[in-house]
């Protein structure tokens, strides 16, 4: 079931490994089927290089395994994914990575400010990528910790853990946001290093929310 979603999630999981956003067995990915509400999610403790669509696990929002053709268990952080889907009904894809610079700020419990305008594309409401308080991986403490930050932004950090990006369309878009988190984190790190630890300027929420596609561009038959 849900073969197309399974293939998409597998492809992104492997891409994250190739791009360096996840190493070894870290990170996990999921996508929700809009019709059934079922969630396709990566299994636990499997080398992503070996993953196939058959290895994907299908869950319902109550954490019941609906299908696991390879007999694999879903990621131990499934409760976090499911909580996000229940908190944000508009979300249909989640990418959880352990990228180096983003995780550095997660360890420091330090939100990443909007130092470049592209942050406007990350669904932030307070000109920052917030940090969820610590919750032990796999626990309900972790799943509860994401409720507030995911309502503030489409991208957030997990204290001492990693980064999460969500999207309302598909897993490719969630992964793109996760990539932007890491790029922004590295840029912010470089700004702090170059500026002797002093905070750089950042864009306020009202400026980020003022963006609009240029009306001067005209399309035929419109």
XYZ file of N, CA and C in Angstrom, residues 20-212:
579
model
N 24.977 14.346 3.582
C 25.637 14.556 4.868
C 24.751 15.132 5.953
N 23.448 15.210 5.711
C 22.550 15.723 6.747
C 22.261 14.674 7.812
N 22.481 13.419 7.473
C 22.360 12.315 8.419
C 23.522 11.361 8.182
N 24.119 10.874 9.244
C 25.194 9.909 9.110
C 24.857 8.651 9.893
N 25.398 7.549 9.425
C 25.206 6.256 10.085
C 23.704 5.933 10.148
N 23.154 5.772 11.319
C 21.739 5.397 11.440
C 20.881 6.540 11.983
N 21.418 7.750 12.005
C 20.698 8.876 12.606
C 19.633 9.427 11.664
N 18.647 10.111 12.259
C 17.606 10.777 11.478
C 16.501 9.837 11.044
N 15.366 10.419 10.679
C 14.225 9.640 10.184
C 13.294 10.540 9.389
N 12.454 9.899 8.565
C 11.635 10.635 7.600
C 10.266 9.982 7.492
N 9.264 10.810 7.208
C 7.912 10.267 7.059
C 7.080 11.136 6.138
N 5.991 10.541 5.640
C 5.018 11.269 4.826
C 3.635 10.724 5.128
N 2.639 11.612 5.132
C 1.267 11.217 5.444
C 0.427 11.167 4.176
N -0.340 10.099 4.042
C -1.269 9.976 2.923
C -2.513 10.793 3.225
N -2.869 11.711 2.334
C -3.974 12.631 2.589
C -5.325 11.927 2.625
N -5.460 10.834 1.901
C -6.760 10.143 1.840
C -7.011 9.268 3.062
N -6.053 8.425 3.405
C -6.242 7.484 4.516
C -5.797 8.056 5.861
N -4.899 9.039 5.824
C -4.317 9.551 7.057
C -3.174 8.697 7.565
N -2.875 7.601 6.863
C -1.779 6.729 7.271
C -0.434 7.416 7.041
N 0.550 7.022 7.837
C 1.886 7.616 7.774
C 2.900 6.560 7.336
N 3.654 6.875 6.289
C 4.772 6.035 5.847
C 6.028 6.568 6.520
N 6.762 5.701 7.212
C 7.901 6.152 8.004
C 9.075 5.191 7.875
N 10.279 5.715 8.055
C 11.469 4.881 7.947
C 11.588 3.953 9.158
N 12.172 2.772 8.954
C 12.333 1.822 10.055
C 13.526 2.174 10.929
N 13.609 1.548 12.080
C 14.714 1.792 13.006
C 15.896 0.885 12.707
N 17.096 1.439 12.921
C 18.336 0.664 12.886
C 18.557 -0.097 11.576
N 18.344 0.605 10.461
C 18.615 0.015 9.155
C 19.492 0.976 8.356
N 20.563 0.466 7.777
C 21.441 1.268 6.941
C 20.639 1.812 5.764
N 20.625 3.151 5.609
C 19.821 3.746 4.547
C 20.267 3.320 3.154
N 21.528 2.963 3.010
C 22.007 2.509 1.709
C 21.297 1.225 1.279
N 20.792 0.483 2.233
C 20.146 -0.798 1.942
C 18.630 -0.703 1.914
N 18.080 0.446 2.233
C 16.625 0.597 2.322
C 15.936 0.421 0.972
N 14.769 -0.213 1.009
C 13.905 -0.306 -0.165
C 12.501 0.129 0.243
N 11.648 0.321 -0.740
C 10.268 0.720 -0.446
C 9.571 -0.331 0.423
N 9.934 -1.582 0.245
C 9.332 -2.670 1.026
C 9.645 -2.542 2.511
N 10.752 -1.863 2.835
C 11.158 -1.720 4.234
C 10.405 -0.623 4.976
N 9.701 0.223 4.258
C 8.959 1.292 4.916
C 7.815 0.711 5.746
N 7.548 1.377 6.864
C 6.483 0.942 7.764
C 5.316 1.911 7.656
N 4.095 1.385 7.679
C 2.895 2.214 7.628
C 2.227 2.195 9.004
N 1.969 3.399 9.533
C 1.324 3.556 10.837
C 0.041 4.348 10.701
N -0.874 4.159 11.670
C -1.964 5.113 11.784
C -1.562 6.134 12.848
N -2.380 7.162 13.050
C -2.008 8.233 13.969
C -2.025 7.826 15.436
N -2.547 6.612 15.722
C -2.537 6.099 17.090
C -1.365 5.162 17.340
N -0.394 5.175 16.408
C 0.838 4.387 16.529
C 0.616 2.889 16.320
N -0.480 2.525 15.682
C -0.698 1.126 15.318
C -0.003 0.830 13.997
N 0.773 -0.244 13.949
C 1.425 -0.636 12.704
C 0.374 -1.236 11.774
N 0.191 -0.614 10.631
C -0.787 -1.076 9.645
C -0.130 -2.044 8.657
N 1.136 -1.777 8.351
C 1.849 -2.648 7.415
C 3.346 -2.542 7.654
N 4.015 -3.679 7.714
C 5.489 -3.733 7.731
C 5.912 -5.014 7.015
N 5.974 -4.933 5.715
C 6.202 -6.100 4.877
C 7.525 -6.791 5.172
N 8.533 -6.027 5.592
C 9.836 -6.620 5.890
C 9.963 -7.041 7.354
N 8.887 -6.834 8.128
C 8.926 -7.195 9.536
C 9.742 -6.249 10.390
N 10.069 -5.069 9.852
C 10.881 -4.112 10.585
C 10.030 -3.229 11.497
N 10.645 -2.714 12.544
C 9.956 -1.795 13.447
C 10.116 -0.363 12.938
N 9.099 0.465 13.121
C 9.248 1.871 12.731
C 10.263 2.562 13.631
N 10.804 3.689 13.179
C 11.759 4.436 13.983
C 11.241 4.649 15.401
N 12.153 4.645 16.348
C 11.760 4.833 17.748
C 11.226 6.236 18.002
N 11.437 7.143 17.043
C 10.930 8.508 17.192
C 9.603 8.709 16.449
N 8.911 7.611 16.197
C 7.615 7.673 15.509
C 6.614 8.538 16.260
N 6.642 8.480 17.602
C 5.681 9.261 18.384
C 5.836 10.755 18.115
N 7.074 11.203 17.895
C 7.307 12.613 17.570
C 6.661 12.958 16.232
N 6.856 12.116 15.237
C 6.253 12.350 13.922
C 4.729 12.404 14.043
N 4.172 11.430 14.739
C 2.709 11.361 14.854
C 2.152 12.562 15.601
N 2.876 13.012 16.630
C 2.420 14.192 17.377
C 2.407 15.430 16.496
N 3.401 15.557 15.624
C 3.428 16.698 14.706
C 2.231 16.654 13.768
N 1.930 15.482 13.232
C 0.784 15.366 12.325
C -0.534 15.675 13.041
N -0.620 15.301 14.299
C -1.850 15.572 15.053
C -1.945 17.036 15.481
N -0.801 17.667 15.686
C -0.780 19.069 16.088
C -0.995 20.003 14.911
N -0.392 19.669 13.785
C -0.484 20.483 12.570
C -1.173 19.669 11.488
N -2.478 19.842 11.351
C -3.232 19.046 10.387
C -2.859 19.371 8.947
N -2.159 20.475 8.744
C -1.733 20.862 7.401
C -0.428 20.197 6.989
N 0.253 19.547 7.909
C 1.555 18.933 7.614
C 1.371 17.546 7.016
N 2.108 17.272 5.942
C 2.036 15.961 5.288
C 3.401 15.319 5.078
N 4.458 15.946 5.573
C 5.791 15.361 5.436
C 6.720 15.919 6.505
N 7.623 15.063 6.988
C 8.549 15.449 8.057
C 9.939 14.906 7.746
N 10.949 15.773 7.898
C 12.345 15.364 7.764
C 13.066 15.694 9.071
N 13.599 14.676 9.713
C 14.359 14.871 10.957
C 15.808 14.496 10.688
N 16.702 15.484 10.783
C 18.109 15.267 10.471
C 18.999 15.539 11.672
N 20.254 15.115 11.554
C 21.258 15.361 12.587
C 22.431 16.119 11.979
N 22.158 17.095 11.151
C 23.213 17.829 10.466
C 24.084 18.588 11.469
N 25.358 18.765 11.113
C 26.375 19.200 12.072
C 26.112 20.573 12.682
N 25.947 21.603 11.844
C 25.825 22.961 12.379
C 24.492 23.169 13.095
N 23.418 22.635 12.536
C 22.114 22.757 13.197
C 22.141 22.072 14.562
N 22.750 20.894 14.611
C 22.816 20.169 15.883
C 23.712 20.885 16.886
N 24.723 21.592 16.398
C 25.569 22.391 17.294
C 24.736 23.408 18.060
N 23.848 24.107 17.351
C 22.999 25.092 18.029
C 21.920 24.411 18.867
N 21.509 23.203 18.470
C 20.567 22.443 19.283
C 21.189 22.079 20.622
N 22.476 21.718 20.596
C 23.195 21.406 21.836
C 23.279 22.640 22.736
N 23.477 23.799 22.107
C 23.594 25.049 22.862
C 22.240 25.629 23.275
N 21.168 24.987 22.849
C 19.804 25.477 23.112
C 19.626 26.901 22.566
N 20.225 27.158 21.402
C 20.274 28.510 20.849
C 19.448 28.591 19.571
N 18.350 29.333 19.576
C 17.588 29.530 18.343
C 18.453 30.202 17.278
N 18.141 29.926 16.018
C 18.888 30.515 14.909
C 18.071 31.674 14.341
N 18.591 32.898 14.401
C 17.814 34.060 13.939
C 17.802 34.176 12.415
N 16.903 35.012 11.938
C 16.727 35.219 10.493
C 17.788 36.184 9.985
N 19.000 35.671 9.805
C 20.104 36.531 9.372
C 20.105 36.748 7.864
N 19.370 35.922 7.121
C 19.189 36.122 5.677
C 17.697 36.048 5.366
N 17.300 36.703 4.292
C 15.872 36.838 4.009
C 15.222 35.506 3.633
N 16.030 34.564 3.140
C 15.477 33.275 2.717
C 14.758 32.534 3.842
N 14.986 32.953 5.080
C 14.294 32.346 6.213
C 12.780 32.503 6.066
N 12.354 33.485 5.279
C 10.918 33.697 5.048
C 10.261 32.466 4.433
N 11.060 31.611 3.785
C 10.524 30.407 3.152
C 10.431 29.215 4.106
N 10.806 29.410 5.352
C 10.856 28.299 6.305
C 9.675 28.289 7.265
N 8.666 29.078 6.964
C 7.454 29.044 7.775
C 7.653 29.515 9.196
N 8.551 30.478 9.404
C 8.782 30.993 10.752
C 7.822 32.148 11.035
N 7.459 32.308 12.291
C 6.563 33.402 12.671
C 7.238 34.411 13.585
N 8.417 34.060 14.112
C 9.106 34.950 15.049
C 10.547 35.244 14.632
N 10.822 35.185 13.330
C 12.166 35.500 12.806
C 13.259 34.620 13.406
N 12.935 33.378 13.637
C 13.932 32.477 14.200
C 13.517 31.029 13.962
N 14.505 30.162 14.034
C 14.245 28.728 14.120
C 14.317 28.381 15.600
N 13.197 28.059 16.231
C 13.175 27.850 17.683
C 13.787 26.508 18.092
N 13.930 26.324 19.392
C 14.473 25.078 19.939
C 13.439 24.428 20.851
N 13.122 23.174 20.571
C 12.233 22.416 21.452
C 13.011 21.968 22.682
N 12.409 22.010 23.864
C 13.108 21.569 25.075
C 13.456 20.082 25.005
N 14.434 19.676 25.781
C 14.912 18.300 25.716
C 13.828 17.290 26.060
N 13.807 16.224 25.280
C 12.980 15.064 25.562
C 13.752 13.837 25.130
N 13.785 12.814 25.953
C 14.552 11.621 25.606
C 14.025 11.016 24.303
N 14.936 10.719 23.354
C 14.505 10.134 22.086
C 13.646 8.894 22.297
N 12.521 8.865 21.581
C 11.606 7.734 21.670
C 10.549 7.872 22.749
N 10.667 8.916 23.574
C 9.735 9.072 24.697
C 8.599 10.029 24.362
N 7.562 9.991 25.212
C 6.473 10.949 25.056
C 6.931 12.354 25.450
N 7.990 12.430 26.256
C 8.551 13.749 26.565
C 9.031 14.417 25.281
N 9.659 13.642 24.404
C 10.115 14.187 23.127
C 8.929 14.595 22.262
N 7.938 13.723 22.156
C 6.797 14.050 21.304
C 6.023 15.255 21.843
N 5.943 15.383 23.164
C 5.274 16.548 23.747
C 6.080 17.835 23.531
N 7.410 17.701 23.476
C 8.267 18.878 23.376
C 8.124 19.606 22.042
N 7.626 18.914 21.011
C 7.562 19.533 19.687
C 6.263 20.306 19.456
N 5.298 20.164 20.347
C 3.980 20.765 20.123
C 4.071 22.282 19.962
N 4.785 22.932 20.854
C 4.873 24.397 20.794
C 5.722 24.897 19.624
N 6.942 24.370 19.441
C 7.759 24.899 18.332
C 7.179 24.646 16.950
N 6.500 23.525 16.736
C 5.964 23.260 15.397
C 4.761 24.152 15.091
N 4.170 24.739 16.133
C 3.113 25.722 15.901
C 3.690 27.108 15.632
N 4.958 27.293 16.008
C 5.631 28.559 15.740
C 6.281 28.584 14.365
N 6.794 27.442 13.922
C 7.575 27.421 12.684
C 7.541 26.050 12.039
N 7.844 26.029 10.742
C 7.955 24.765 10.010
C 9.304 24.101 10.246
N 10.220 24.813 10.843
C 11.565 24.308 11.117
C 11.927 24.608 12.565
N 12.489 23.629 13.251
C 12.917 23.861 14.628
C 14.005 22.863 14.994
N 14.693 23.164 16.087
C 15.748 22.301 16.598
C 15.228 21.513 17.791
N 15.840 20.359 18.039
C 15.547 19.550 19.215
C 16.750 19.643 20.142
N 16.550 20.122 21.345
C 17.676 20.352 22.255
C 18.549 19.106 22.388
N 19.848 19.268 22.124
C 20.795 18.179 22.259
C 20.559 17.030 21.314
N 19.943 17.295 20.168
C 19.484 16.169 19.348
C 19.665 16.399 17.846
N 18.967 17.373 17.266
C 19.028 17.567 15.821
C 18.034 18.604 15.354
N 17.576 18.449 14.118
C 16.665 19.432 13.517
C 15.472 18.724 12.887
N 14.354 19.461 12.800
C 13.126 18.934 12.197
C 12.566 19.970 11.232
N 12.123 19.505 10.069
C 11.451 20.368 9.100
C 10.171 19.687 8.652
N 9.097 20.463 8.507
C 7.812 19.911 8.085
C 7.300 20.680 6.879
N 6.402 20.031 6.127
C 5.819 20.695 4.978
C 4.429 20.133 4.701
N 3.591 20.957 4.085
C 2.229 20.548 3.801
C 2.057 19.843 2.475
N 3.130 19.806 1.687
C 3.019 19.186 0.367
C 3.620 17.789 0.340
N 4.930 17.681 0.234
C 5.537 16.364 0.122
C 6.904 16.329 0.783
N 7.457 15.122 0.879
C 8.703 14.919 1.595
C 9.869 15.673 0.954
N 9.827 15.876 -0.351
C 10.893 16.624 -1.024
C 10.964 18.060 -0.502
N 9.810 18.666 -0.249
C 9.776 20.036 0.250
C 10.226 20.107 1.708
N 9.859 19.110 2.503
C 10.321 19.068 3.892
C 11.842 18.917 3.933
N 12.366 18.092 3.039
C 13.818 17.894 3.002
C 14.543 19.164 2.554
N 13.961 19.876 1.618
C 14.562 21.140 1.179
C 14.671 22.103 2.352
N 13.629 22.175 3.172
C 13.677 23.038 4.354
C 14.757 22.568 5.328
N 14.881 21.252 5.494
C 15.918 20.721 6.382
C 17.305 21.113 5.879
N 17.472 21.121 4.560
C 18.750 21.537 3.971
C 19.013 23.007 4.245
N 17.965 23.831 4.157
C 18.101 25.254 4.434
C 18.450 25.500 5.900
N 17.904 24.670 6.802
C 18.243 24.818 8.223
C 19.750 24.705 8.405
N 20.337 23.681 7.790
C 21.774 23.464 7.948
C 22.577 24.598 7.317
N 22.150 25.062 6.151
C 22.845 26.166 5.491
C 22.776 27.437 6.334
N 21.603 27.703 6.888
C 21.431 28.875 7.742
C 22.268 28.751 9.009
N 22.287 27.552 9.599
C 23.061 27.337 10.820
C 24.550 27.575 10.569
N 25.045 27.096 9.439
C 26.458 27.304 9.123
C 26.757 28.780 8.883
N 25.855 29.466 8.200
C 26.026 30.888 7.952
C 26.033 31.668 9.264
N 25.118 31.334 10.149
C 25.043 32.006 11.446
C 26.307 31.745 12.265
N 26.781 30.512 12.242
C 28.022 30.149 12.930
C 29.187 30.993 12.402
N 29.258 31.118 11.074
C 30.334 31.901 10.463
C 30.243 33.371 10.847
N 29.025 33.905 10.915
C 28.834 35.305 11.314
C 29.314 35.530 12.746
N 28.975 34.621 13.640
C 29.413 34.747 15.027
C 30.933 34.665 15.128
N 31.520 33.735 14.373
C 32.970 33.564 14.414
C 33.688 34.796 13.867
N 33.164 35.334 12.757
C 33.810 36.485 12.123
C 33.604 37.770 12.912
N 32.552 37.783 13.748
C 32.193 39.001 14.466
C 32.556 38.923 15.953
N 33.476 38.030 16.276
C 33.928 37.940 17.661
C 32.859 37.507 18.638
N 31.884 36.736 18.163
C 30.824 36.248 19.034
C 29.642 37.192 19.174
N 29.737 38.376 18.592
C 28.627 39.327 18.660
C 27.515 38.918 17.690
N 26.279 39.142 18.108
C 25.141 38.762 17.291
C 25.047 39.632 16.039
N 24.809 39.017 14.877
C 24.603 39.807 13.660
C 23.194 40.382 13.620
N 22.950 41.326 12.729
C 21.603 41.846 12.530
C 20.713 40.740 11.949
N 19.422 40.847 12.203
C 18.494 39.872 11.627
C 17.218 40.588 11.192
N 16.439 39.930 10.362
C 15.219 40.524 9.834
C 14.059 40.331 10.813
N 13.313 41.398 11.108
C 12.156 41.279 12.015
C 11.008 40.554 11.327
N 10.064 40.018 12.110
C 8.945 39.260 11.536
C 8.161 40.033 10.493
N 7.909 41.320 10.742
C 7.080 42.086 9.809
C 7.745 42.230 8.448
N 9.064 42.258 8.422
C 9.773 42.336 7.138
C 9.675 41.005 6.391
N 9.848 39.908 7.099
C 9.758 38.593 6.461
C 8.350 38.327 5.935
N 7.354 38.799 6.664
C 5.966 38.540 6.284
C 5.460 39.481 5.197
N 6.289 40.460 4.811
C 5.878 41.426 3.793
C 6.219 40.987 2.374
N 6.891 39.859 2.242
C 7.321 39.431 0.910
C 6.125 39.105 0.027
N 6.233 39.480 -1.241
C 5.204 39.148 -2.229
C 5.869 39.000 -3.590
